[in-house]
């Protein structure tokens, strides 16, 4: 719904397209191909010196979904010249509930004074009392109705709300006028509380970039801002430091944590001359990297640009009541006028006051309070039920969109798999027992901080405790060499055995998972496989989504394609692609969207943030997921269970059903009472029932969602 306090009310009332200020000028989804997203969009998004929401922007074109009411929005987009963090929310300051709370207190007190017929509470005292309660919550709506008249946008919900509530005051039903406007305002504030997280800036994502870099110039080491570094400069990167810019590795091989780009926890070993990307973390010794791309052109900068551009690509569903009011309001107002005028010509004993009273009752009955409150409350119920199930919806519109999706694209690591390495298989050579292999390899691996080494140590446990380990040498990109319990032990990849001329069976090279190959005293002793195991409910999640009508299930991952295909086959996913960078994932998602599919993307890593934002519905795993992806996502699975995706769809369908039950209830009851009111049969009591009574029934119906059982009715997945 348009914000009645907006400085651009005319544009808000006329547009159905949401344009978030921080994304003004961003690319359209059709343009947001990986190449297009990587190109500068008139400003260096990743290199700018302010958070997205801090710049002064116009509030033009803002539009809300069926539950996203923006009256008194606590975290609304900035008006021109206002800082987001310091945005003035009116008299309530940073507490948007204060003013409605005061109005509510005045209303309750007034009703109590009326009920007990307190002597002083009459005449002007009663009018001023309720008038103050009304002004606190209604002045913005009345102001919006007045300001919309010069632009020609006369018949909108602001006008109808104003006429109906002021009409209630005109016939002395002050509590009704206050209550209607209070419902309207509080409904907006409750919904804002559910969606304000979706409007936060992505400052956390920007923190991934290095803020300084050491550059060697003229034999001296200089610490510079990454934006000041030129292509061709040589960077020095210490162990544990982030690589600030894309480049090529000099001198010797090195291992890197690449999770910021690929989402995979397995380190990558780079050889001299190979590409090293910004965002990678150097794991070992001091290295030098020749810069090949300016700061704004790095892969990581492109990821950030894609997120900032894509996050505004979700066109919101225009609020139902706004569409309806364009037809409903002029009809109702016209009928009310006719109800006053026409009887003058056809009724012999015409009394103006009597027919004015009927018209005002007619307007009170026609007030869309039941609609205004039944729609968001239905969605509140859905959001609440989802929260109980460990699912966070950042806006009611995503309940609608999730119900309509036909394609689910998922990341692998951390989404369908546990995101933690574990030993999967122990395969000793002839003459060596599994216990011996694990004891020797586990003892040696205690001297390494490599994630695979940690997985081996965790698996071996106490069996390696107290085993003497000496002369350990870590050979970068290969593994470990040392003396364990008097034996010369090698533990690492097959390149390590080849380096020391240790023969091993050729079938070892065919192993798909990450592998730790061992040699004892110069002889092959066996191997351990280390892999990221699927989550317990991953196969069930796939089964439930298929049973729920999802026609296309896809897995996209930065992991090796052979591993990705194995996991996909194990889980029952027919289409999977591995070895992907973020722009590759975006390319696939863009392809599916261009085919007209309604798509949800499920991910957890920083590398997933661009495609999470690009999808119709972005879903993040909240337990293991990165802050950036959780901020960007529309739905957060707080329990990290992929089976919750199907649960979320069941909640979305139930919510849709309840919302439309409430809408039809309001239509039917109001239609009947409107007819009775026009005939002079219905009094203000019937008007109150048609408005507040139906609203209360709608509330009770919405509460049902909280009590529904959304557990899966599908058969459990076979293991």
XYZ file of C-alpha atoms in Angstrom:
719
model
C 0.000 0.000 0.000
C 1.330 3.472 -0.693
C 2.751 5.350 2.278
C 0.398 8.284 3.096
C 3.356 10.178 4.572
C 5.422 9.912 1.407
C 6.576 13.034 -0.394
C 5.858 11.276 -3.686
C 2.304 10.177 -3.027
C 1.187 10.708 -6.608
C 3.840 8.389 -7.976
C 3.124 5.831 -5.281
C -0.576 5.780 -6.062
C 0.058 5.305 -9.776
C 2.791 2.724 -9.898
C 2.586 -0.993 -9.302
C 6.318 -1.549 -9.641
C 8.526 -1.460 -6.600
C 11.725 0.466 -7.073
C 13.789 0.400 -3.922
C 15.824 3.577 -3.584
C 19.086 1.762 -3.008
C 18.584 -0.006 -6.327
C 17.438 2.911 -8.467
C 19.113 2.512 -11.824
C 19.943 -1.141 -11.274
C 19.685 -3.661 -14.086
C 16.525 -5.560 -14.883
C 16.473 -9.273 -14.249
C 16.738 -9.954 -17.994
C 19.899 -7.882 -18.043
C 21.333 -9.478 -14.950
C 23.394 -12.109 -16.720
C 26.749 -12.878 -15.085
C 28.544 -10.629 -17.581
C 26.048 -7.819 -17.230
C 26.056 -8.064 -13.466
C 29.821 -7.894 -13.468
C 29.902 -4.680 -15.491
C 29.961 -1.325 -13.713
C 26.507 0.240 -13.442
C 27.462 3.877 -13.481
C 29.160 3.686 -10.090
C 31.583 1.406 -8.337
C 29.163 -0.412 -6.076
C 31.712 -2.533 -4.203
C 34.125 0.332 -3.838
C 31.799 2.950 -2.576
C 32.409 4.492 0.798
C 28.892 4.376 2.212
C 26.323 1.742 2.990
C 23.535 1.387 0.433
C 20.860 2.940 2.586
C 22.829 5.984 3.723
C 22.598 8.077 0.585
C 19.762 10.525 0.044
C 17.205 9.000 -2.329
C 13.724 9.667 -3.551
C 10.926 7.491 -2.309
C 9.294 7.282 -5.705
C 7.442 4.226 -6.818
C 7.492 2.293 -3.600
C 4.854 -0.441 -3.568
C 3.864 -3.040 -1.012
C 2.488 -6.522 -1.148
C -0.795 -7.659 0.434
C 0.589 -7.532 3.938
C 3.299 -4.934 3.532
C 1.516 -1.861 4.761
C 3.799 1.084 5.192
C 1.924 3.597 7.323
C 4.403 4.637 9.982
C 6.989 2.207 8.622
C 9.698 1.836 11.184
C 12.319 0.973 8.638
C 10.900 2.369 5.434
C 13.088 3.495 2.608
C 14.497 6.969 3.052
C 12.777 10.067 1.839
C 14.872 12.564 0.014
C 17.673 13.958 2.091
C 17.143 11.667 5.062
C 19.629 9.285 6.489
C 18.266 5.796 6.916
C 19.704 5.121 10.321
C 18.557 8.466 11.575
C 15.230 8.481 9.814
C 12.582 10.467 11.614
C 9.618 8.280 12.385
C 7.515 11.084 13.716
C 6.475 11.673 17.285
C 7.348 8.135 18.300
C 10.966 8.498 17.246
C 12.545 5.058 17.110
C 9.466 3.399 18.653
C 6.735 3.259 15.987
C 4.337 1.561 18.429
C 4.285 4.418 20.929
C 1.724 6.640 19.182
C -0.704 3.801 18.323
C -0.255 2.585 21.897
C -1.331 5.971 23.261
C -4.299 5.998 20.888
C -5.275 2.492 21.985
C -5.076 3.474 25.656
C -7.274 6.516 25.038
C -9.779 4.347 23.143
C -10.031 1.749 25.923
C -10.319 4.433 28.561
C -13.018 6.203 26.553
C -15.027 3.004 26.100
C -14.792 2.356 29.854
C -15.950 5.906 30.653
C -18.855 5.475 28.222
C -19.812 2.141 29.733
C -19.905 3.455 33.305
C -21.559 6.714 32.187
C -19.088 8.931 34.016
C -20.631 12.371 34.334
C -17.848 14.598 33.023
C -17.334 12.367 29.957
C -19.877 13.975 27.650
C -20.214 16.713 25.058
C -16.995 18.409 24.028
C -14.910 16.467 26.543
C -15.935 13.177 24.935
C -15.398 14.581 21.418
C -11.940 15.955 22.230
C -10.962 12.730 23.990
C -11.836 10.495 21.039
C -10.686 13.167 18.587
C -7.188 13.065 20.081
C -7.155 9.265 19.862
C -8.224 9.528 16.221
C -5.734 12.222 15.227
C -2.805 10.243 16.653
C -3.376 7.366 14.215
C -5.528 8.897 11.488
C -4.013 12.226 10.527
C -1.611 10.675 8.005
C -4.433 8.870 6.230
C -6.653 11.947 6.115
C -3.706 14.037 4.922
C -2.971 11.490 2.186
C -6.602 11.550 1.065
C -6.506 15.345 0.788
C -3.131 15.498 -0.963
C -4.214 12.916 -3.521
C -7.128 15.035 -4.742
C -5.137 17.610 -6.805
C -3.348 14.816 -8.654
C -6.638 13.233 -9.737
C -6.149 10.129 -7.596
C -9.276 10.843 -5.627
C -10.794 7.417 -5.206
C -8.323 5.456 -3.144
C -8.455 3.660 0.184
C -7.285 6.795 1.985
C -10.436 8.653 0.911
C -12.727 5.802 1.898
C -11.052 5.348 5.271
C -11.263 9.085 5.894
C -14.929 9.426 4.880
C -15.954 6.332 6.824
C -14.188 7.277 10.046
C -15.089 10.960 9.883
C -18.625 9.842 9.073
C -18.611 7.749 12.232
C -17.623 10.882 14.163
C -20.373 12.865 12.407
C -23.067 10.526 13.720
C -21.531 10.320 17.178
C -19.921 6.890 16.927
C -16.518 8.114 18.049
C -15.114 4.774 19.284
C -15.901 3.189 15.922
C -14.036 5.894 14.022
C -10.978 5.540 16.257
C -11.033 1.736 16.232
C -11.180 1.504 12.437
C -8.187 3.783 11.986
C -6.301 2.130 14.850
C -6.780 -1.317 13.282
C -5.475 0.078 10.039
C -2.338 1.543 11.606
C -1.474 -1.320 13.943
C -1.893 -3.817 11.114
C 0.743 -1.950 9.156
C 3.160 -1.785 12.061
C 2.878 -5.497 12.815
C 3.580 -6.312 9.212
C 6.505 -3.909 9.112
C 8.029 -5.772 12.031
C 7.975 -8.961 9.941
C 9.510 -7.442 6.811
C 11.987 -4.844 8.049
C 14.883 -7.298 7.962
C 14.486 -7.524 4.197
C 15.273 -3.802 3.910
C 18.587 -3.876 5.775
C 21.725 -3.019 3.889
C 24.270 -5.688 3.077
C 27.099 -4.121 5.065
C 28.125 -7.541 6.387
C 28.827 -8.702 2.852
C 31.083 -5.728 2.196
C 33.246 -6.734 5.158
C 34.505 -9.731 3.197
C 36.723 -7.449 1.157
C 40.205 -6.672 2.464
C 40.613 -3.068 3.594
C 44.362 -2.881 3.044
C 47.031 -4.658 1.043
C 50.813 -4.906 1.181
C 52.431 -4.035 -2.161
C 56.121 -4.355 -3.082
C 57.320 -1.316 -5.024
C 60.952 -0.441 -5.583
C 62.073 -3.035 -3.100
C 59.872 -1.556 -0.352
C 56.705 -2.932 1.199
C 53.867 -0.403 1.203
C 50.493 -0.805 2.903
C 47.840 0.647 0.578
C 44.110 0.854 0.092
C 43.163 -1.902 -2.391
C 41.544 0.712 -4.631
C 44.943 2.395 -5.019
C 46.701 -0.743 -6.263
C 47.435 -0.946 -9.984
C 47.392 -3.885 -12.358
C 50.917 -5.333 -12.461
C 51.753 -4.540 -8.833
C 53.022 -7.384 -6.669
C 51.124 -8.076 -3.435
C 52.499 -9.835 -0.381
C 49.981 -11.984 1.473
C 50.838 -13.346 4.918
C 49.432 -16.625 6.274
C 45.872 -16.078 7.453
C 45.402 -12.903 5.393
C 42.745 -12.336 2.762
C 43.839 -11.806 -0.805
C 42.708 -8.285 -1.649
C 42.802 -8.394 -5.459
C 42.741 -10.950 -8.262
C 46.140 -11.998 -9.537
C 48.525 -14.818 -10.404
C 50.631 -16.714 -7.878
C 54.394 -16.133 -7.970
C 57.288 -18.294 -6.847
C 55.838 -21.372 -5.173
C 52.612 -23.268 -4.728
C 50.245 -22.350 -1.904
C 46.958 -23.443 -0.367
C 43.932 -21.200 0.027
C 40.607 -21.209 1.819
C 38.194 -20.399 -1.018
C 34.905 -20.506 0.906
C 34.112 -16.838 0.228
C 33.903 -17.573 -3.495
C 32.994 -21.245 -3.808
C 31.290 -21.986 -0.498
C 33.399 -25.135 -0.220
C 35.403 -25.805 2.943
C 38.067 -27.878 1.172
C 41.186 -25.740 0.566
C 42.542 -25.347 -2.951
C 46.205 -25.645 -3.848
C 47.444 -23.211 -6.476
C 50.585 -23.654 -8.554
C 52.822 -20.750 -9.678
C 51.126 -18.886 -12.517
C 47.624 -19.991 -11.552
C 44.884 -17.489 -10.780
C 44.331 -16.359 -7.206
C 41.101 -14.463 -6.499
C 40.196 -11.733 -4.033
C 38.474 -13.133 -0.970
C 40.652 -16.246 -0.775
C 42.613 -16.700 2.466
C 46.268 -17.728 2.368
C 46.680 -20.752 4.634
C 50.429 -21.275 4.761
C 53.623 -19.301 4.193
C 54.195 -15.758 2.907
C 53.350 -15.550 -0.802
C 53.498 -12.994 -3.590
C 50.736 -12.378 -6.119
C 50.902 -10.265 -9.277
C 47.755 -8.149 -9.578
C 45.730 -8.780 -12.752
C 42.521 -6.846 -12.010
C 41.658 -3.513 -10.444
C 39.657 -3.486 -7.231
C 36.303 -2.877 -8.929
C 36.911 -5.679 -11.429
C 37.723 -8.505 -8.999
C 35.499 -11.580 -8.811
C 34.503 -10.672 -5.252
C 33.561 -7.128 -6.264
C 31.390 -8.576 -9.003
C 29.656 -10.812 -6.467
C 28.873 -7.770 -4.333
C 27.614 -5.837 -7.358
C 25.386 -8.746 -8.351
C 23.852 -8.872 -4.883
C 23.192 -5.139 -4.768
C 21.664 -5.137 -8.248
C 19.729 -8.373 -7.882
C 18.233 -7.634 -4.473
C 15.914 -5.067 -6.065
C 14.737 -7.318 -8.865
C 11.854 -8.851 -6.960
C 8.703 -7.072 -8.142
C 6.216 -7.103 -5.264
C 2.660 -8.213 -5.749
C 0.472 -5.131 -5.696
C -1.596 -5.072 -2.564
C -5.042 -6.507 -3.088
C -6.862 -3.820 -1.147
C -5.175 -1.093 -3.228
C -6.391 -2.637 -6.471
C -9.818 -3.304 -5.031
C -10.175 0.221 -3.644
C -9.789 1.734 -7.113
C -13.082 0.106 -8.047
C -14.759 -0.264 -4.685
C -14.185 3.261 -3.356
C -15.808 5.307 -6.153
C -18.767 2.921 -6.250
C -19.340 3.151 -2.496
C -18.904 6.933 -2.367
C -21.196 7.341 -5.376
C -23.867 5.146 -3.809
C -23.646 7.088 -0.554
C -24.177 10.352 -2.433
C -27.084 8.870 -4.368
C -28.547 7.655 -1.099
C -28.810 11.289 -0.007
C -29.855 12.856 -3.327
C -32.218 10.390 -5.027
C -34.766 10.118 -2.187
C -35.280 13.886 -2.410
C -37.016 13.339 -5.740
C -38.958 10.192 -4.916
C -39.818 10.375 -1.206
C -42.692 12.645 -0.162
C -41.638 13.121 3.464
C -37.924 13.540 2.702
C -35.868 14.601 5.725
C -32.258 15.448 4.873
C -30.886 14.519 8.299
C -32.415 11.045 8.145
C -30.996 10.271 4.712
C -27.619 11.755 5.647
C -27.608 9.414 8.624
C -28.316 6.462 6.300
C -25.525 7.515 3.989
C -23.059 7.813 6.853
C -24.105 4.413 8.203
C -23.653 3.136 4.671
C -20.089 4.503 4.618
C -19.269 3.045 8.022
C -20.544 -0.338 6.891
C -18.542 -0.081 3.686
C -15.309 0.818 5.485
C -12.732 -1.783 4.432
C -11.577 -2.419 7.991
C -12.348 -6.129 7.807
C -10.428 -6.379 4.561
C -7.592 -4.212 5.784
C -7.121 -6.326 8.870
C -8.077 -9.766 7.543
C -5.456 -9.758 4.815
C -2.392 -8.942 6.933
C -3.621 -10.998 9.883
C -3.957 -14.037 7.653
C -0.365 -13.534 6.612
C 0.695 -12.888 10.205
C -0.789 -16.255 11.055
C 1.204 -17.886 8.281
C 4.394 -16.120 9.314
C 3.791 -17.133 12.927
C 3.153 -20.761 12.032
C 6.317 -20.755 9.948
C 8.302 -19.291 12.855
C 7.126 -22.112 15.105
C 8.422 -24.534 12.489
C 11.811 -22.805 12.393
C 11.115 -20.875 9.165
C 11.430 -17.096 8.938
C 9.524 -15.279 6.179
C 10.758 -11.715 5.669
C 7.524 -10.600 4.055
C 4.019 -11.862 3.465
C 4.474 -11.612 -0.296
C 6.992 -14.450 -0.161
C 4.279 -16.746 1.164
C 2.378 -16.062 -2.047
C 5.369 -16.487 -4.333
C 6.605 -19.653 -2.608
C 3.190 -21.210 -3.163
C 3.548 -20.583 -6.908
C 7.093 -21.860 -7.512
C 7.656 -24.837 -9.800
C 11.477 -24.987 -9.673
C 13.828 -25.389 -6.717
C 17.566 -24.901 -7.201
C 19.805 -25.868 -4.282
C 23.413 -25.503 -3.272
C 25.150 -28.643 -2.008
C 27.542 -27.892 0.838
C 25.738 -26.700 3.971
C 22.355 -26.924 2.266
C 21.884 -30.562 1.344
C 25.065 -31.741 3.049
C 26.285 -31.089 6.575
C 29.084 -28.712 5.585
C 31.531 -30.605 7.793
C 34.188 -33.042 6.607
C 34.083 -36.541 8.087
C 35.919 -39.777 7.360
C 33.680 -41.911 5.184
C 35.827 -44.917 4.331
C 39.023 -46.555 5.619
C 40.737 -48.794 3.052
C 44.027 -50.296 4.349
C 46.499 -52.064 2.063
C 47.159 -55.769 2.400
C 49.046 -56.525 5.594
C 47.770 -53.403 7.371
C 44.745 -53.325 9.643
C 42.312 -50.381 9.716
C 43.286 -49.733 13.332
C 46.978 -49.499 12.465
C 46.334 -47.198 9.524
C 44.110 -44.898 11.546
C 46.521 -44.816 14.510
C 49.557 -43.792 12.451
C 47.781 -41.364 10.103
C 45.721 -39.845 12.921
C 48.808 -39.196 15.042
C 50.589 -37.452 12.155
C 47.534 -35.382 11.235
C 47.403 -33.916 14.761
C 50.275 -31.694 13.635
C 48.188 -30.062 10.874
C 45.396 -27.477 10.973
C 44.038 -28.477 7.559
C 40.239 -29.161 7.627
C 40.765 -32.660 6.243
C 43.427 -33.334 8.895
C 40.991 -32.176 11.583
C 38.358 -34.569 10.220
C 40.810 -37.482 10.416
C 41.868 -36.571 13.964
C 38.231 -36.304 15.056
C 37.514 -39.734 13.566
C 40.533 -41.423 15.139
C 39.881 -39.904 18.536
C 41.804 -41.277 21.504
C 43.478 -44.012 19.445
C 46.188 -41.557 18.377
C 46.697 -40.035 21.820
C 50.192 -40.408 23.219
C 51.694 -41.754 20.000
C 55.153 -40.145 19.574
C 55.422 -37.902 16.516
C 58.698 -36.280 15.435
C 60.299 -34.418 12.527
C 57.007 -33.363 10.965
C 57.276 -31.538 7.657
C 54.248 -30.015 5.951
C 54.675 -30.094 2.184
C 52.405 -27.448 0.703
C 49.768 -28.851 -1.605
C 50.821 -32.417 -0.881
C 50.448 -33.357 2.772
C 52.584 -34.325 5.765
C 55.799 -36.221 6.282
C 57.068 -37.318 9.685
C 58.193 -40.067 12.033
C 55.379 -41.689 13.980
C 56.132 -44.294 16.624
C 59.463 -44.946 14.923
C 58.025 -45.309 11.388
C 58.456 -42.919 8.442
C 54.920 -41.871 7.546
C 53.558 -40.017 4.531
C 49.933 -38.799 4.639
C 48.392 -36.613 1.973
C 47.262 -36.747 -1.634
C 48.595 -38.991 -4.355
C 51.033 -36.269 -5.434
C 52.829 -36.765 -2.113
C 53.401 -40.463 -2.775
C 54.513 -39.721 -6.329
C 56.963 -37.103 -5.025
C 58.627 -39.735 -2.817
C 58.385 -42.501 -5.452
C 55.905 -44.629 -3.541
C 53.862 -46.864 -5.830
C 50.120 -47.169 -5.179
C 47.251 -49.050 -6.874
C 45.842 -47.216 -9.944
C 42.274 -47.515 -8.633
C 43.171 -44.964 -5.963
C 43.131 -42.277 -8.658
C 39.481 -43.119 -9.390
C 38.265 -42.250 -5.898
C 35.767 -39.406 -6.128
C 35.900 -38.021 -2.590
C 38.763 -36.131 -1.004
C 41.388 -38.703 -0.104
C 44.239 -39.120 2.384
C 46.720 -41.666 1.017
C 49.304 -43.089 3.415
C 52.715 -44.777 3.140
C 54.613 -46.476 5.972
C 58.370 -46.827 5.667
C 58.244 -46.163 1.941
C 55.416 -48.588 1.167
C 51.776 -47.864 0.303
C 49.623 -48.503 3.403
C 46.103 -47.567 2.285
C 43.823 -44.562 2.188
C 40.972 -42.757 3.934
C 38.201 -40.909 2.137
C 36.911 -37.689 3.623
C 33.623 -36.206 2.442
C 30.772 -33.968 3.395
C 27.887 -36.305 4.224
C 24.273 -35.490 3.218
C 22.003 -34.158 5.939
C 19.711 -36.697 7.539
C 16.600 -35.235 5.970
C 18.124 -34.296 2.585
C 16.682 -37.271 0.694
C 13.296 -36.740 2.362
C 13.408 -33.075 1.373
C 13.868 -34.029 -2.278
C 11.075 -36.599 -2.076
C 8.644 -34.156 -0.445
C 9.347 -31.410 -2.972
C 8.682 -33.802 -5.833
C 5.474 -34.974 -4.173
C 4.511 -31.335 -3.618
C 4.465 -30.587 -7.336
C 7.952 -29.185 -7.910
C 8.590 -30.121 -11.526
C 12.298 -29.267 -11.623
C 14.908 -29.900 -8.928
C 18.498 -28.805 -9.572
C 21.691 -28.867 -7.496
C 24.429 -26.321 -8.216
C 27.762 -26.436 -6.389
C 31.310 -25.163 -6.411
C 32.529 -28.630 -5.426
C 34.050 -31.093 -7.893
C 31.520 -32.224 -10.454
C 32.195 -35.906 -9.739
C 31.299 -35.398 -6.074
C 28.255 -33.319 -6.980
C 26.941 -36.010 -9.332
C 27.413 -38.702 -6.674
C 25.521 -36.724 -4.045
C 22.761 -35.867 -6.543
C 22.311 -39.526 -7.441
C 22.231 -40.489 -3.773
C 19.512 -37.932 -3.030
C 17.428 -38.527 -6.153
C 18.167 -35.235 -7.925
C 18.219 -35.700 -11.685
C 19.999 -32.463 -12.692
C 23.214 -31.306 -11.012
C 26.194 -29.174 -11.996
C 29.519 -28.867 -10.148
C 32.707 -26.811 -10.298
C 30.743 -23.542 -10.446
C 31.702 -20.024 -9.423
C 28.944 -17.611 -8.320
C 28.551 -16.159 -11.801
C 28.110 -19.700 -13.175
C 25.316 -20.348 -10.694
C 23.726 -17.039 -11.679
C 23.902 -18.080 -15.328
C 21.937 -21.260 -14.670
C 19.365 -19.444 -12.531
C 18.973 -16.756 -15.186
C 18.418 -19.475 -17.796
C 15.635 -21.094 -15.759
C 14.012 -17.708 -15.116
C 14.123 -16.854 -18.813
C 12.172 -20.059 -19.448
C 9.332 -18.548 -17.427
C 9.840 -20.672 -14.358
C 8.936 -19.568 -10.833
C 12.139 -20.341 -9.011
C 13.375 -20.675 -5.443
C 17.096 -20.893 -4.736
C 18.324 -22.457 -1.501
C 21.862 -21.749 -0.281
C 23.992 -20.959 2.740
C 27.355 -19.502 1.679
C 28.453 -15.996 0.792
C 28.894 -17.224 -2.757
C 25.157 -18.016 -2.842
C 24.067 -14.459 -2.002
C 23.813 -13.244 -5.645
C 21.583 -16.107 -6.789
C 19.573 -16.038 -3.563
C 18.773 -12.413 -4.418
C 18.150 -13.135 -8.100
C 15.608 -15.922 -7.560
C 11.868 -15.288 -7.158
C 12.293 -16.572 -3.615
C 15.719 -16.769 -1.991
C 15.988 -19.284 0.858
C 18.941 -19.359 3.263
C 20.035 -21.971 5.772
C 20.136 -19.902 8.944
C 22.223 -22.120 11.226
C 25.279 -22.634 9.045
C 24.526 -19.874 6.545
C 26.614 -16.749 6.157
C 25.280 -13.446 7.469
C 25.293 -11.996 3.948
C 23.148 -14.786 2.520
C 20.728 -14.642 5.453
C 20.412 -10.865 5.021
C 19.785 -11.244 1.280
C 17.345 -14.149 1.529
C 13.566 -13.828 1.599
C 13.073 -16.963 3.683
C 15.442 -18.340 6.321
C 15.381 -21.994 7.421
C 16.538 -21.496 10.997
C 16.938 -25.205 11.747
C 19.080 -25.910 8.643
C 16.737 -28.744 7.606
C 16.095 -28.758 3.830
C 12.830 -30.645 4.403
C 11.492 -27.369 5.838
C 11.224 -26.044 2.275
C 8.236 -28.308 1.634
C 6.862 -27.370 5.070
C 7.078 -23.708 4.087
C 5.080 -24.414 0.927
C 2.355 -26.152 2.930
C 2.138 -23.146 5.238
C 1.997 -20.832 2.229
C -0.945 -22.720 0.728
C -2.848 -22.793 4.016
C -2.271 -19.068 4.475
C -3.560 -18.319 0.979
C -6.702 -20.335 1.698
C -7.414 -18.569 5.007
C -6.787 -15.114 3.558
C -9.300 -15.692 0.778
C -11.829 -17.141 3.227
C -11.567 -13.874 5.152
C -11.928 -11.798 1.994
C -15.081 -13.607 0.889
C -16.498 -13.432 4.410
C -16.027 -9.665 4.395
C -17.545 -9.299 0.916
C -20.654 -11.357 1.660
C -21.442 -9.869 5.076
C -20.805 -6.311 3.957
C -22.876 -6.821 0.844
C -25.868 -7.958 2.906
C -25.567 -5.200 5.512
C -24.931 -2.541 2.872
C -28.237 -3.422 1.280
C -29.979 -3.297 4.662
C -28.313 0.015 5.486
C -29.442 1.575 2.214
C -33.000 0.552 3.046
C -32.812 2.082 6.487
C -33.101 -1.295 8.215
C -29.517 -1.560 9.412
C -28.505 0.712 12.273
C -25.100 1.548 13.605
C -25.096 -1.721 15.530
C -25.286 -3.661 12.283
C -22.660 -1.335 10.841
C -20.349 -2.155 13.736
C -20.900 -5.876 13.181
C -20.320 -5.582 9.444
C -17.049 -3.823 10.126
C -15.543 -4.721 13.488
C -17.467 -7.964 13.909
C -16.334 -9.344 10.588
C -12.814 -8.197 11.429
C -12.936 -10.182 14.669
C -14.203 -13.256 12.839
C -11.364 -12.835 10.379
C -8.917 -12.656 13.267
C -10.255 -15.890 14.742
C -10.008 -17.562 11.353
C -6.431 -16.350 10.930
C -5.504 -17.750 14.343
C -6.411 -21.201 13.031
C -3.246 -21.220 10.955
C -1.201 -21.324 14.151
C -2.908 -24.563 15.166
C -2.687 -26.409 11.880
C -0.444 -29.456 11.469
C 2.104 -28.837 8.720
C 4.122 -32.021 9.151
C 4.722 -34.035 6.024
C 2.095 -36.566 4.992
C 4.545 -38.150 2.534
C 6.138 -41.513 3.240
C 9.592 -41.284 4.850
C 12.519 -41.450 2.466
C 14.257 -44.771 2.092
C 17.781 -44.909 3.442
